[in-house]
CSV table of C-alpha atoms in Angstrom, one decimal:
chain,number,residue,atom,x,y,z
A,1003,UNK,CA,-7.8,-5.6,21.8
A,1004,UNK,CA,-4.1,-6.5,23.3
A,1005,UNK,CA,-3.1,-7.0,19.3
A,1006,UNK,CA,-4.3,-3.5,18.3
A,1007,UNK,CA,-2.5,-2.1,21.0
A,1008,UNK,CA,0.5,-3.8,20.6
A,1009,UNK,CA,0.0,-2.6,16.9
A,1010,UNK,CA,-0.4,1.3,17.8
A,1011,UNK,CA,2.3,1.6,20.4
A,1012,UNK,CA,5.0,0.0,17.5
A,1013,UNK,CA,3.9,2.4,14.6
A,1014,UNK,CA,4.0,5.4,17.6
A,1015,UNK,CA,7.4,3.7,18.4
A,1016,UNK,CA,8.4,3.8,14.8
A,1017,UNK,CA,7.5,7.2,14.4
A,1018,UNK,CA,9.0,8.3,17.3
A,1019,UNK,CA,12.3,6.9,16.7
A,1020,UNK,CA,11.8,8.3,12.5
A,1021,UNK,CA,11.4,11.8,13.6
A,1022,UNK,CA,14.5,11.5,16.6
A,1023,UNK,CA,16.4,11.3,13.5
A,1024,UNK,CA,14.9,13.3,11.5
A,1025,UNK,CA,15.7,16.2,13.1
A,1026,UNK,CA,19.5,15.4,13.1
A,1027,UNK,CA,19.1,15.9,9.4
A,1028,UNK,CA,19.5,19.4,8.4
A,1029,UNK,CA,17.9,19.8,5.1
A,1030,UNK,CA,17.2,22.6,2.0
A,1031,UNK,CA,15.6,20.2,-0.4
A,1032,UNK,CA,12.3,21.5,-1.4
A,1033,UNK,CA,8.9,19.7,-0.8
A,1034,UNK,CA,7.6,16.7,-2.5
A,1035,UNK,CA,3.9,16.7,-3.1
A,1036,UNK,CA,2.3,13.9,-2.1
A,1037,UNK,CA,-1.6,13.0,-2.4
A,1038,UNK,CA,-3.0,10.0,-0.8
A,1039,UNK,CA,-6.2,9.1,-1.3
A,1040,UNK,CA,-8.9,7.3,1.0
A,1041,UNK,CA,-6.3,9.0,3.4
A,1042,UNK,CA,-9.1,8.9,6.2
A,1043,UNK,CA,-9.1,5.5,6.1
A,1044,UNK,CA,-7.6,2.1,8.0
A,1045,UNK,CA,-4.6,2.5,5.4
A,1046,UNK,CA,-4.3,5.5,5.3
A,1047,UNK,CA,-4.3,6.5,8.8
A,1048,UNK,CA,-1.7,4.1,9.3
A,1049,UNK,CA,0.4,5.2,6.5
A,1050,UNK,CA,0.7,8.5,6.5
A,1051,UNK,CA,2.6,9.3,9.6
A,1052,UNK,CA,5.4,7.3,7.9
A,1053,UNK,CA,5.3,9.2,4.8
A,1054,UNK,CA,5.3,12.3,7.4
A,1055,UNK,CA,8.6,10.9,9.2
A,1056,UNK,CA,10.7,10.3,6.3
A,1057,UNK,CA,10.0,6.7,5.7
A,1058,UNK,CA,9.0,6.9,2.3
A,1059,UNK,CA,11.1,9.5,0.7
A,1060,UNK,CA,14.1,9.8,3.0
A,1061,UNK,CA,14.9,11.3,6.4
A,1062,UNK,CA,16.6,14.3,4.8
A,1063,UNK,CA,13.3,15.0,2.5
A,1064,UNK,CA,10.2,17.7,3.4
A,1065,UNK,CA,7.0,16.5,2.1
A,1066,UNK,CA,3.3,18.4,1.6
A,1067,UNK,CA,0.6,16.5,2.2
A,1068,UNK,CA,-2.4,16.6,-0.2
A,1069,UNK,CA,-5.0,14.0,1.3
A,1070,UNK,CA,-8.3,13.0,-0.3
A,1071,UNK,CA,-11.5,12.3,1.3
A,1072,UNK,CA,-15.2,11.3,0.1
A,1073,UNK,CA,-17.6,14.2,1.0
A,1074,UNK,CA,-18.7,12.4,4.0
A,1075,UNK,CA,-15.1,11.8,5.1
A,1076,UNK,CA,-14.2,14.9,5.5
A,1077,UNK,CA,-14.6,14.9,9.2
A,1078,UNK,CA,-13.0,12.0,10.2
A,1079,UNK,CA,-9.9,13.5,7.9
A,1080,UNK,CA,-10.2,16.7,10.1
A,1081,UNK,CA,-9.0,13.9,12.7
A,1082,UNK,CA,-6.0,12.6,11.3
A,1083,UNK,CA,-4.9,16.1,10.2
A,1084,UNK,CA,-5.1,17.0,14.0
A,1085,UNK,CA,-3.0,13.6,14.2
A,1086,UNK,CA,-0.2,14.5,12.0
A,1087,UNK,CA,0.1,18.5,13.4
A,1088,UNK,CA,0.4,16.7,17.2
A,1089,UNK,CA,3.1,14.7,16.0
A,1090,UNK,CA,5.3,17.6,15.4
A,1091,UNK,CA,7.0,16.0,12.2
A,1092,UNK,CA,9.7,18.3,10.9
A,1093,UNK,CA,9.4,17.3,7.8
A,1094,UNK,CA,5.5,17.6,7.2
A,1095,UNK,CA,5.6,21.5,5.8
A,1096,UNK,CA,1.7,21.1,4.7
A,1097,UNK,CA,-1.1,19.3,5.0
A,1098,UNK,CA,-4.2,19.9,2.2
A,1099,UNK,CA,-8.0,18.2,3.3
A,1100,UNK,CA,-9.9,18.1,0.4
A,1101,UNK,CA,-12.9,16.7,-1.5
A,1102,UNK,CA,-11.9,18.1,-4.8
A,1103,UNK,CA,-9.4,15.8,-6.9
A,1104,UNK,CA,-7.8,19.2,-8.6
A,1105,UNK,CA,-6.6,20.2,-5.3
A,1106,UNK,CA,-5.7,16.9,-4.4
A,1107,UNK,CA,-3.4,15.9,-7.2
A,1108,UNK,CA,-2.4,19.6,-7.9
A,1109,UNK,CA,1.1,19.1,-9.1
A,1110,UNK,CA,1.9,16.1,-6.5
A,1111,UNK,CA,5.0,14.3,-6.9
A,1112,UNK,CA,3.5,11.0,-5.8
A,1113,UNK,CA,0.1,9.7,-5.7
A,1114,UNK,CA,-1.0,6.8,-3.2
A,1115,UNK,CA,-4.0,5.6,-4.7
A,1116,UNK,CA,-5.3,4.1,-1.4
A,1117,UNK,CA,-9.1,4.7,-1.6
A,1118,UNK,CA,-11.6,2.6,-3.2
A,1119,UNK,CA,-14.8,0.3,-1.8
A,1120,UNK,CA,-13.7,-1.9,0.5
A,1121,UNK,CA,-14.1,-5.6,0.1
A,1122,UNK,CA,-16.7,-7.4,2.6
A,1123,UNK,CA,-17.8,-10.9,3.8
A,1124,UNK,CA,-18.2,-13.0,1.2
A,1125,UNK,CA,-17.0,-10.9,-1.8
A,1126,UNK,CA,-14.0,-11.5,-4.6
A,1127,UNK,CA,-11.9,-9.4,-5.6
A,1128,UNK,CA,-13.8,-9.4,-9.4
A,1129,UNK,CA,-16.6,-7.8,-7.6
A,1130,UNK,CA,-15.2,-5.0,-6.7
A,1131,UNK,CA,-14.6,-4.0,-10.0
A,1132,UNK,CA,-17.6,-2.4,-11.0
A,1133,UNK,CA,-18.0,0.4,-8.6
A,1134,UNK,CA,-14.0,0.3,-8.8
A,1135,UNK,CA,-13.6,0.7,-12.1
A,1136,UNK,CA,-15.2,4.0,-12.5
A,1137,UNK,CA,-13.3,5.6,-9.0
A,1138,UNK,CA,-9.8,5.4,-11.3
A,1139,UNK,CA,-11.0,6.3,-14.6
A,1140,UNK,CA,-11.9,9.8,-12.6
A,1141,UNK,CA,-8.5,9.7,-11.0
A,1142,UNK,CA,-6.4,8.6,-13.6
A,1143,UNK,CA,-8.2,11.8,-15.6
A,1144,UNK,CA,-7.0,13.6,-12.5
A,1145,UNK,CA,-4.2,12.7,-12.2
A,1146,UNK,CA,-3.6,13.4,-16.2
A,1147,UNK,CA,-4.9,17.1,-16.1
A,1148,UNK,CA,-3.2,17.9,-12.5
A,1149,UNK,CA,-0.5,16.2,-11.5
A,1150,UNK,CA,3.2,16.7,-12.5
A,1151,UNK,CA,4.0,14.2,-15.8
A,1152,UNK,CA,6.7,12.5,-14.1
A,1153,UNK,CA,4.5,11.6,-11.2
A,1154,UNK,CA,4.9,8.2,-9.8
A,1155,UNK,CA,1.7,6.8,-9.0
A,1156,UNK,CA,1.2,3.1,-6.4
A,1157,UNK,CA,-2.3,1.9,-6.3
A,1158,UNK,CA,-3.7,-0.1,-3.2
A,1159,UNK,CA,-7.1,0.0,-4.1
A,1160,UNK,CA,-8.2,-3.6,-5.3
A,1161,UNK,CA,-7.9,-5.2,-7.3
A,1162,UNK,CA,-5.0,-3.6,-7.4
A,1163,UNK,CA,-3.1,-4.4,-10.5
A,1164,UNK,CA,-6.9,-3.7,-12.5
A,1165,UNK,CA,-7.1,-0.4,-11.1
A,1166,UNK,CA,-3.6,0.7,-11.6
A,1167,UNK,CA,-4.0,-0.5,-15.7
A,1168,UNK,CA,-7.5,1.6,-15.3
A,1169,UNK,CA,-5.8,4.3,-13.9
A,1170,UNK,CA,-3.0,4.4,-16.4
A,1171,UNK,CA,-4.8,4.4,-19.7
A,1172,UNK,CA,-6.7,7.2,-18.3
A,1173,UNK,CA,-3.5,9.3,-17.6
A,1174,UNK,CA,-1.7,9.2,-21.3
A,1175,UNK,CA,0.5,12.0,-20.1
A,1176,UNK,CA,2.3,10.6,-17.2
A,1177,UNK,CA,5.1,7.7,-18.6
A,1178,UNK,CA,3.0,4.2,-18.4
A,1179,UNK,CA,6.4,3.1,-16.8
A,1180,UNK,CA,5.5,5.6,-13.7
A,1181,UNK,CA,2.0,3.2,-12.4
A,1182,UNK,CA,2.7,0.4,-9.8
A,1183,UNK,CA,0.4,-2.1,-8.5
A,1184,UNK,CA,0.8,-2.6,-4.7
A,1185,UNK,CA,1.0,-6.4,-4.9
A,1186,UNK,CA,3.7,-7.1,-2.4
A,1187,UNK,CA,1.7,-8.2,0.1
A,1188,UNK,CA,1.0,-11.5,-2.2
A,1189,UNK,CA,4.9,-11.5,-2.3
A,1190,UNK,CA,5.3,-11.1,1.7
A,1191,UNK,CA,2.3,-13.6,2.8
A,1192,UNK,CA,4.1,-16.6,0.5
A,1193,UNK,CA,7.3,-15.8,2.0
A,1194,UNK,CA,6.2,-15.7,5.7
A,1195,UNK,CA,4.6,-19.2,5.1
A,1196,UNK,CA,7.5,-20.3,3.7
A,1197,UNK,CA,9.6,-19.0,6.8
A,1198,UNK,CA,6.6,-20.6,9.0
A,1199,UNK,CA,6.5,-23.9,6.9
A,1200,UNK,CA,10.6,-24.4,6.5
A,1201,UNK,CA,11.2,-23.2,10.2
A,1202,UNK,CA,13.5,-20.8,8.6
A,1203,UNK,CA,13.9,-16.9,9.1
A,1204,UNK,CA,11.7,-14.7,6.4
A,1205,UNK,CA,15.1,-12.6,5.2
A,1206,UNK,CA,16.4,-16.6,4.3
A,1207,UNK,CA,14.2,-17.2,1.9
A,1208,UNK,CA,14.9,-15.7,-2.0
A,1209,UNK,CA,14.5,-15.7,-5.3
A,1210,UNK,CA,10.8,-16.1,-4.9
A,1211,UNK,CA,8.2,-14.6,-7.5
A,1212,UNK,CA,4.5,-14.6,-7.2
A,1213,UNK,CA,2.9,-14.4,-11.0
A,1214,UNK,CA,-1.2,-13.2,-12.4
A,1215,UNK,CA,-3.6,-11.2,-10.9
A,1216,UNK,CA,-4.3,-10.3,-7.3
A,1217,UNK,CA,-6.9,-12.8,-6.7
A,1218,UNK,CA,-7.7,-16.1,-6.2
A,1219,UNK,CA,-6.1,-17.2,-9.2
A,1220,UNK,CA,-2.4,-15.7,-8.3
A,1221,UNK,CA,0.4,-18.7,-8.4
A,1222,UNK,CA,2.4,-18.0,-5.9
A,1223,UNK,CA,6.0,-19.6,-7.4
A,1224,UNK,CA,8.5,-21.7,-5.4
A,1225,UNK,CA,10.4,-23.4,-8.7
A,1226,UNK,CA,13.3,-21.1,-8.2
A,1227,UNK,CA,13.1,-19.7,-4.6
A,1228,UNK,CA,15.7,-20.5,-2.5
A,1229,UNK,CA,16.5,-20.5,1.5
A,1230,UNK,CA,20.1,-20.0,2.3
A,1231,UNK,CA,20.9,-20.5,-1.1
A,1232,UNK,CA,19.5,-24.1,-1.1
A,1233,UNK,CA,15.8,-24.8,-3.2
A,1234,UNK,CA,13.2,-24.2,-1.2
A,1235,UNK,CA,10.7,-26.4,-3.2
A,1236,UNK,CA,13.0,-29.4,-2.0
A,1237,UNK,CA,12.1,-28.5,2.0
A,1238,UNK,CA,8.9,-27.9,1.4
A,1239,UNK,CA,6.4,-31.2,1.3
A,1240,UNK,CA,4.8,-31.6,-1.9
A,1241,UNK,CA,1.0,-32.3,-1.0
A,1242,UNK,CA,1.3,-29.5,1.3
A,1243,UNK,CA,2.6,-27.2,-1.4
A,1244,UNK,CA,-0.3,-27.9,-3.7
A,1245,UNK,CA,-3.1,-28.7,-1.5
A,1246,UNK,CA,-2.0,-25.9,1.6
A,1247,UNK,CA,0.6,-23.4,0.7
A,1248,UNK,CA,-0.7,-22.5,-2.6
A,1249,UNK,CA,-4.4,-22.0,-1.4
A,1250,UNK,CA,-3.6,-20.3,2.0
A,1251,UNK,CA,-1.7,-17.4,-0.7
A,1252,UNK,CA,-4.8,-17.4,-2.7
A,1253,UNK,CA,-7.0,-16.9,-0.1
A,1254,UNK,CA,-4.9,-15.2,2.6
A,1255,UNK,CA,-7.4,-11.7,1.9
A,1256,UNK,CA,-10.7,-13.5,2.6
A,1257,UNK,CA,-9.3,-15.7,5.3
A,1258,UNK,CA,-8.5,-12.3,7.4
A,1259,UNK,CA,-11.3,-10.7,7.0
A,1260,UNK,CA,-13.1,-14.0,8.0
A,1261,UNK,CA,-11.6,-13.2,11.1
A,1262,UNK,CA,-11.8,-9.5,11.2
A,1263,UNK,CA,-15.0,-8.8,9.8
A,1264,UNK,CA,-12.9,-6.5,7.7
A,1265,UNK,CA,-10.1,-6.4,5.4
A,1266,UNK,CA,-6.3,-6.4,6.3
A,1267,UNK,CA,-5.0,-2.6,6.9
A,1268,UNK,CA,-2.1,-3.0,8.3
A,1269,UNK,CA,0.1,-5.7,6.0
């Protein structure tokens, strides 16, 4: 309980301290459209107030908000609408709750493709891919027929980098170039057990790539990552790096929500 809180007061603290200077910024820009969808949910909720501060798309930047919610959702989304109008953000001009993907990807600039089933105990990533598959062939048709054609599109939803190829053959008008895969957090969880490992700081360590497919099979690659300009594979010990560091990357997802009893929200 002491860690969620911890957790709520920083991202209240963050936002605090994004709209302080937000409001220092005088601005004529015109909105950027942005949908999110599953925006009623763990990501979501905690995302959107930093989309609503400027964190995404610049202090000096208004945005609309055009959030999408499963049927059922739709009153939980009431909530975090109430949310965002108490947090007085002066740049949120609009916020849309919807159930209807036209409405939702109406000519958005961006589109945060956060929603999609959840994985559970006991489940890989592969299996997620059925019911999955079919929730971005309907939004990447959305997204096709609605949204603007130079919309930039990030999908969370996993498996991630599946999704986002799902979504993008289904949306031949939008440039191919324009659909990103949210893998980072792959990227982030090697280099804080790097840091953790090395005893080093997390900004030390570069030149670090993580290669295939968000799941279990993802290499996470240390042959040319560095820490303070020095190779990291040479402080790192080798049975450790193959029988520890690699795995814990792998299975860094299902290890969390071992402990959870759901899967990571905020990372």
């Amino acid at each position: 309980l002491s860690v969620c809180v911890c957790v709520c007061v920083a991202a209240r603290m963050i936002g605090f301290v994004a709209r302080t200077l937000s409001r220092s910024f005088a601005t004529k820009k015109a909105p950027m459209k942005v949908a999110v969808t599953g925006a009623a949910g763990n990501i979501g909720y905690a995302i959107l107030p930093r989309i609503a501060s400027g964190q995404l798309l610049g202090l000096d930047q208004p945005v609309e908000l055009q959030l999408l919610e499963r049927t059922e959702g739709l009153k939980a989304l009431k909530g975090v609408e109430m949310e965002l109008q108490d947090g007085a953000f002066p740049l949120l001009k609009k916020i849309t709750c919807t159930d209807d993907v036209e409405t939702a990807f109406g000519d958005v600039d961006y589109a945060l493709l956060i929603g999609s089933k959840p994985r559970g105990p006991g489940m890989e990533r592969a299996d997620l891919l059925k019911d999955n598959g079919k929730i971005f062939v309907g939004q990447g048709r959305a997204l096709n027929s609605f949204a603007k054609r130079t919309v930039k599109v990030v999908v969370v939803g996993n498996p991630a980098n599946t999704n986002c190829l799902v979504a993008a053959m289904n949306a031949p008008n939008p440039d191919p170039r324009n659909f990103s895969a949210l893998t980072r957090l792959d990227h982030n969880r090697a280099l804080a057990q790097i840091a953790l490992k090395t005893g080093c700081s997390v900004d030390a360590v570069t030149d670090f790539a993580i290669w295939g497919n968000h799941s279990p099979t993802m290499y996470p690659d240390v042959t040319h990552a560095k820490i303070n300009g020095k190779r990291a594979a040479d402080m790192l010990d080798k049975e450790c790096l193959v029988k520890s560091f690699i795995l814990t990357i792998q299975q860094r997802g299902k290890a969390i929500i071992d402990a959870r009893d759901s899967s990571s929200a905020f990372s």
